[in-house]
Amino acid sequence: MRVVVCVKQVPLVTSISIDPERGTLNREGVPSVLNPFCEYALEQALRVREEKGGEVVVISMGPPQARQALLRCMELGADRGYLLSDRAFAGSDVWATAGTLKEAVERLVPGYGLILTGQQAMDGDTAQVPGELAEMLDLPQVGRALEVHPLDEEVRVIREAEDRVETVRSTLPCLVSVSKGGTRRFPSMRDLIGAREREIVTVQAKDLGIPPEEAGLEGSRTRVIKVFPPPQRGPGRTVKCEDPWKAAREIIDLLDLEGDR
Amino acid sequence: MNEIASERLRIPPIEEVKCVSGQAIADRYPSFLSDESKTEGEAEYLFFPNGPEQVASVIRWCNDERFSVQVSGARTGITGGCVPQGGAVISTDRLDRIMGTGRDRRGHFLRVQTGVRLSEIDDLLIRGTDGLPEITPGSSIGPGELRYPVDPTERSASIGGTIATNASGARSYRYGPTRDWVRRLRVILPTGDCLEVTRGEVQAGEEGFLLDLPDGRRRVPVPTYGHFLREDLKNAAGVYAAPGMDLVDLFIGSEGILGVVVEADIWLSPRISTLSNVLFFPGEEEALHFVRELRSSELRPEFIEYMDGNSLALLRRWQERSPEWLDVPFVPQAGAAVLFDLPFQDLRDDLLTVGEIAEASGTSPDRSWSAYEGQEVERLADFRHALPEAVNSTIAARKREYPGIHKLGTDIAVPGRRLEEMMDFYRERMGSSGLEYVIFGHIGDNHLHVNMLPENMEELERGKEIYGELVAKGLSLEGTVSGEHGIGRIKKGYLSMMYGAEGMEEMRRVKRALDPRSILNPGNMLDLEVCR
């Protein structure tokens, strides 16, 4: 089966800060990583390939440096990768992103059987793109998947719900967005070398036949007005003690000590 | 020059120092009565001095009153080195200032009070030192440029604790232990006087060191044993000694028995990106072959660590019990693993070289895990650190049935040319012991930990006997009883095995010269007549 995984590079949000005056993210010096949800999606794709054979194709839209996220996918075992990178794509909201991905999937991976995405990206946390992409491609969609098992004509998905775990089946092709669950692999030394020998193709708007007014900022239907941080809290401190009474006393004394400073 | 004069501090009255006494200590600060050795002690007073002057006040008061005093950092040590034996406790919790940056010919350094934690230093260096005072002009450090390379795993350790024990850890393979990174110390002596020593300023002469204190001149002899001179032996046991040694080195690794270190300058090194690797082997022999070849290759590993087959099996058992416990794939069935970080330079060429060595050593570069992105490198570090955690959790579970049970962890290091012989002995002796055990640790430094996990009290006793045999073997191979954990209060017997009566007496002479009433950390390393 031909499995497409749509992935995103995101700033490592744990090291990001917000400029409260300008209402923007301070991204300078912040490392970028493959969105963790996307890595779980890739993991499921690799397992599908291990079960059913076929190939795993990764697609990402982003600036040139997003190539690193695709390289990581290749290191983990993806067969080939496409980087959708064009100034015309800059400023895309979820709608424009889904529209661009739709064209890419249809043109670059004809005959796909399954599309996997991360549940959401940990920078924007919108979780909109998977649903929109499925809608645009007129595919059934299953969300919050933990495991994806291919059958002959269908796919069986174990998904998490609020208070239970469900097993659902869908016809193929379909789109499954994957949550975090199970173990993630490490590439081997040979995988690291091998990934660098396979090609990552850069694709522009014109290659996908997307008119400028439908891509990027212009093709977007929403706009972020303001970004601001929630109220700050100081770092915590752990008091280790078996006896809760003693632990409480120790905390009281720590507070006391703070007051003395 | 081998002379130094002390500095007299303006010492505040003892009443000004925050203090808790009597039963309130056990009720409110029980953690100060124990450490990671899980041994328990007792104390009459617990002081929280807010700076060197208050430390001096407490120490002088204790000295005058002949009260023993235990210095207590973050209590992450595992040899009972800061478990009080009655008397007073000095917490370094409020010695928590990072005082500034400096620069000398060797490079940048950070000036810190000794209650500062390693994690705080790392967090600061990641953020950059903007806004921190510059002790030498223009010494500010940009975000993420530098790091303190000493990495004894336990990041909550206080810098004072790591100096007292000359802490090392995996990266000492490339960077050496704490000793190699300490530029300057301020030390409070039992009289309440302060010594400020910068490396390179005071070196031992034939008669040792001469200290000019307000109450007269003291001669501090330098022991004559040569254990610290042995080539490539990582040693954290006993008072440091070497001809012409620096006075700074006398206090490093002395486990707090000679003075209270209140402030330190620590040198920093460039923060480098690394390529982290775990390579799995069919057995110990292949792994050892790989280590030898890697050490002699042109690659410059940050560290080389080892896990035996039992270690891998134990980790796998814990993974099977709860897969979420560790964010790594299931540990493969293998006879051994070698874990090593390389500086991230030419990934392809370096990995091809490693791959060749791996194949020549009976494994394949396919049987490996590698990472170079920050959080992935952390994931592999978590894997490395998970083993001691699995050991401790296993023991904790057995404690429910046998409360007196504990793990038996060796810390023996030997010179490089003796490593194979030591490993052969471990395999033979432990293999026939009938005990559950794992062997892991700093193989690059010829320093492996054997951890025995007794299942009942009979096994514990058997383990203790075997422990003695392992130490005796290590010493017969010109090794040390402690490569990094120190002696504290639970390995003293082995220290005298190592240094003999004469060596122990030489240590006592150093102790008496600096702390004649033996008030400081009594019972650490040495058995001495102690005050209350």
Coordinates of N, CA and C in Angstrom, one line a residue, chain A residues 12 32-34 36 39-40 68-69 71-72 75 122 182-193 196-197 237 240-241 245-247 249-251 253-254 256-257 260-261, chain B residues 18 20 26-31 36 48 93-94 96 117 275 277 279 323 327-330 340 347-348 351-352 354 359 364-366 368-373 375-376 379-380:
Chain A
L12 N 10.3 24.1 18.8 CA 10.2 23.3 20.1 C 9.5 24.2 21.1
S32 N 14.0 23.8 15.8 CA 12.8 23.3 15.1 C 12.8 21.8 15.2
V33 N 11.7 21.1 15.3 CA 11.6 19.7 15.4 C 10.5 19.2 14.5
L34 N 10.5 17.9 14.2 CA 9.3 17.3 13.6 C 8.2 17.3 14.7
P36 N 5.7 16.2 17.2 CA 5.6 14.9 17.8 C 4.5 14.1 17.3
E39 N 5.3 12.5 14.2 CA 6.2 11.3 14.3 C 5.5 10.1 14.6
Y40 N 4.4 10.2 15.5 CA 3.6 9.0 15.8 C 2.8 8.6 14.5
Q68 N 14.7 19.6 7.1 CA 15.2 18.8 8.2 C 14.2 17.9 8.8
A69 N 12.9 18.3 8.9 CA 11.9 17.5 9.4 C 11.6 16.3 8.5
L71 N 14.0 15.1 6.5 CA 15.1 14.2 6.6 C 15.0 13.3 7.8
R72 N 14.4 13.8 8.9 CA 14.2 13.0 10.1 C 13.2 11.8 9.7
E75 N 15.2 9.3 7.9 CA 16.0 8.6 8.8 C 15.2 7.5 9.6
M122 N 2.0 21.0 17.4 CA 2.1 21.6 18.7 C 2.4 23.0 18.8
G182 N 2.0 4.5 22.1 CA 3.0 3.5 21.7 C 4.4 4.0 21.7
T183 N 5.3 3.2 21.3 CA 6.7 3.5 21.3 C 7.1 4.1 20.0
R184 N 8.1 5.0 20.1 CA 8.7 5.6 18.8 C 10.1 5.0 18.7
R185 N 10.5 4.8 17.4 CA 11.8 4.2 17.2 C 12.9 5.2 17.2
F186 N 14.1 4.7 17.2 CA 15.3 5.5 16.9 C 15.9 5.0 15.5
P187 N 16.4 5.9 14.7 CA 17.1 5.4 13.5 C 18.4 4.7 13.9
S188 N 18.8 3.8 13.2 CA 20.1 3.2 13.4 C 21.2 4.0 12.7
M189 N 22.4 3.7 12.9 CA 23.5 4.4 12.3 C 23.4 4.3 10.7
R190 N 23.0 3.1 10.3 CA 22.9 2.9 8.9 C 21.7 3.7 8.3
D191 N 20.6 3.8 9.1 CA 19.5 4.6 8.7 C 19.9 6.1 8.5
L192 N 20.7 6.6 9.4 CA 21.1 8.0 9.2 C 21.9 8.2 7.9
I193 N 22.8 7.3 7.6 CA 23.6 7.4 6.4 C 22.6 7.2 5.2
R196 N 20.4 10.1 3.9 CA 21.1 11.2 3.2 C 21.3 10.8 1.8
E197 N 21.1 9.6 1.4 CA 21.3 9.2 0.1 C 20.1 9.2 -0.8
R237 N 9.0 23.3 43.1 CA 10.0 22.6 43.9 C 9.4 21.4 44.5
K240 N 10.2 15.7 48.8 CA 10.1 14.3 48.8 C 10.0 13.8 50.3
C241 N 8.9 13.2 50.6 CA 8.8 12.7 52.0 C 7.6 11.7 52.0
W245 N 2.2 14.5 56.4 CA 2.2 15.5 57.4 C 3.5 16.2 57.5
K246 N 4.6 15.4 57.4 CA 5.9 16.0 57.5 C 6.2 16.8 56.2
A247 N 5.7 16.3 55.1 CA 5.9 17.0 53.8 C 5.2 18.4 53.9
R249 N 4.6 20.1 56.5 CA 5.4 21.0 57.4 C 6.6 21.5 56.7
E250 N 7.2 20.6 55.9 CA 8.4 21.1 55.2 C 8.1 22.2 54.2
I251 N 6.9 22.1 53.6 CA 6.5 23.1 52.6 C 6.3 24.4 53.3
D253 N 7.6 25.4 56.0 CA 8.9 26.0 56.3 C 9.6 26.6 55.1
L254 N 9.5 25.9 54.0 CA 10.1 26.5 52.8 C 9.5 27.8 52.5
D256 N 8.2 29.8 54.6 CA 8.7 30.6 55.6 C 10.1 31.2 55.3
L257 N 10.9 30.2 54.7 CA 12.3 30.6 54.3 C 12.3 31.6 53.2
D260 N 11.8 35.0 54.4 CA 13.0 35.6 55.1 C 14.0 36.2 54.1
R261 N 13.9 35.9 52.9 CA 14.9 36.3 51.9 C 15.0 37.8 51.8
Chain B
K18 N 19.3 31.6 60.7 CA 18.0 30.9 60.8 C 18.4 29.4 61.3
V20 N 16.7 25.7 63.2 CA 15.7 24.8 63.7 C 16.4 23.8 64.6
A26 N 13.4 16.6 62.8 CA 12.8 15.4 62.2 C 11.3 15.6 61.8
D27 N 10.6 16.5 62.5 CA 9.2 16.7 62.1 C 9.1 17.5 60.8
R28 N 10.0 18.5 60.7 CA 9.8 19.5 59.6 C 10.8 19.4 58.5
Y29 N 12.0 18.9 58.8 CA 13.0 18.8 57.7 C 13.6 17.4 57.7
P30 N 12.7 16.4 57.6 CA 13.3 15.0 57.7 C 14.3 14.7 56.7
S31 N 14.2 15.4 55.5 CA 15.1 15.0 54.4 C 16.6 15.4 54.8
E36 N 20.8 9.9 49.6 CA 20.4 8.8 48.6 C 21.0 7.5 49.0
F48 N 20.4 27.4 58.5 CA 20.3 27.8 57.1 C 21.0 29.2 57.0
D93 N 21.4 25.5 51.3 CA 20.3 25.9 50.4 C 20.2 27.4 50.1
R94 N 20.7 28.2 51.1 CA 20.6 29.6 50.9 C 21.9 30.2 50.3
D96 N 22.8 30.4 47.5 CA 22.2 30.0 46.2 C 22.5 31.1 45.1
R117 N 22.5 24.6 42.3 CA 22.4 23.3 41.7 C 23.0 23.2 40.3
L275 N 26.3 13.6 18.5 CA 25.6 12.5 17.9 C 25.7 11.3 18.9
N277 N 24.8 7.6 20.5 CA 24.6 6.3 19.9 C 24.5 5.2 21.0
L279 N 24.9 1.0 20.7 CA 25.2 -0.1 19.8 C 25.1 -1.4 20.6
P323 N 5.2 0.1 29.4 CA 5.8 0.6 28.2 C 6.0 2.1 28.2
D327 N 10.5 6.4 27.1 CA 10.1 6.7 25.7 C 11.2 6.2 24.7
V328 N 11.5 4.9 24.8 CA 12.4 4.3 23.8 C 11.8 3.0 23.3
P329 N 12.2 2.5 22.2 CA 11.7 1.2 21.7 C 12.0 0.1 22.7
F330 N 11.4 -1.0 22.5 CA 11.8 -2.2 23.4 C 13.2 -2.5 23.2
F340 N 27.7 5.7 23.4 CA 28.8 6.7 23.2 C 28.2 7.9 22.4
L347 N 28.8 13.7 10.1 CA 27.9 12.5 10.5 C 28.2 11.3 9.6
R348 N 28.3 11.5 8.3 CA 28.5 10.4 7.4 C 29.8 9.7 7.6
L351 N 30.1 8.1 11.1 CA 29.3 6.8 11.2 C 29.9 5.7 10.4
L352 N 30.4 6.0 9.3 CA 31.1 5.0 8.5 C 32.2 4.4 9.2
V354 N 32.6 4.4 12.5 CA 32.0 3.6 13.6 C 31.5 2.3 13.1
E359 N 31.6 -3.6 12.8 CA 31.6 -4.8 12.0 C 32.8 -5.7 12.4
S364 N 26.6 -5.2 13.9 CA 26.3 -4.5 12.7 C 25.8 -3.1 13.1
P365 N 26.1 -2.1 12.2 CA 25.6 -0.7 12.5 C 24.1 -0.7 12.4
D366 N 23.5 -1.8 11.9 CA 22.0 -1.8 12.0 C 21.5 -2.0 13.4
S368 N 21.7 -0.6 16.2 CA 22.0 0.6 16.9 C 20.9 1.6 17.0
W369 N 21.0 2.5 17.9 CA 20.0 3.6 18.0 C 20.9 4.9 17.9
S370 N 20.5 5.8 17.1 CA 21.3 7.1 17.0 C 20.4 8.3 17.1
A371 N 21.0 9.4 17.6 CA 20.2 10.6 17.7 C 21.1 11.8 17.7
Y372 N 20.7 12.9 17.1 CA 21.5 14.1 17.1 C 20.7 15.4 17.4
E373 N 19.4 15.3 17.2 CA 18.6 16.5 17.6 C 18.4 16.5 19.1
Q375 N 16.2 17.0 21.5 CA 15.3 16.2 22.4 C 15.5 14.7 22.2
E376 N 16.0 14.3 21.0 CA 16.3 12.9 20.8 C 17.5 12.5 21.5
R379 N 16.4 11.8 24.9 CA 15.7 10.5 25.0 C 16.7 9.4 25.2
L380 N 17.8 9.5 24.5 CA 18.8 8.4 24.7 C 19.5 8.6 26.0

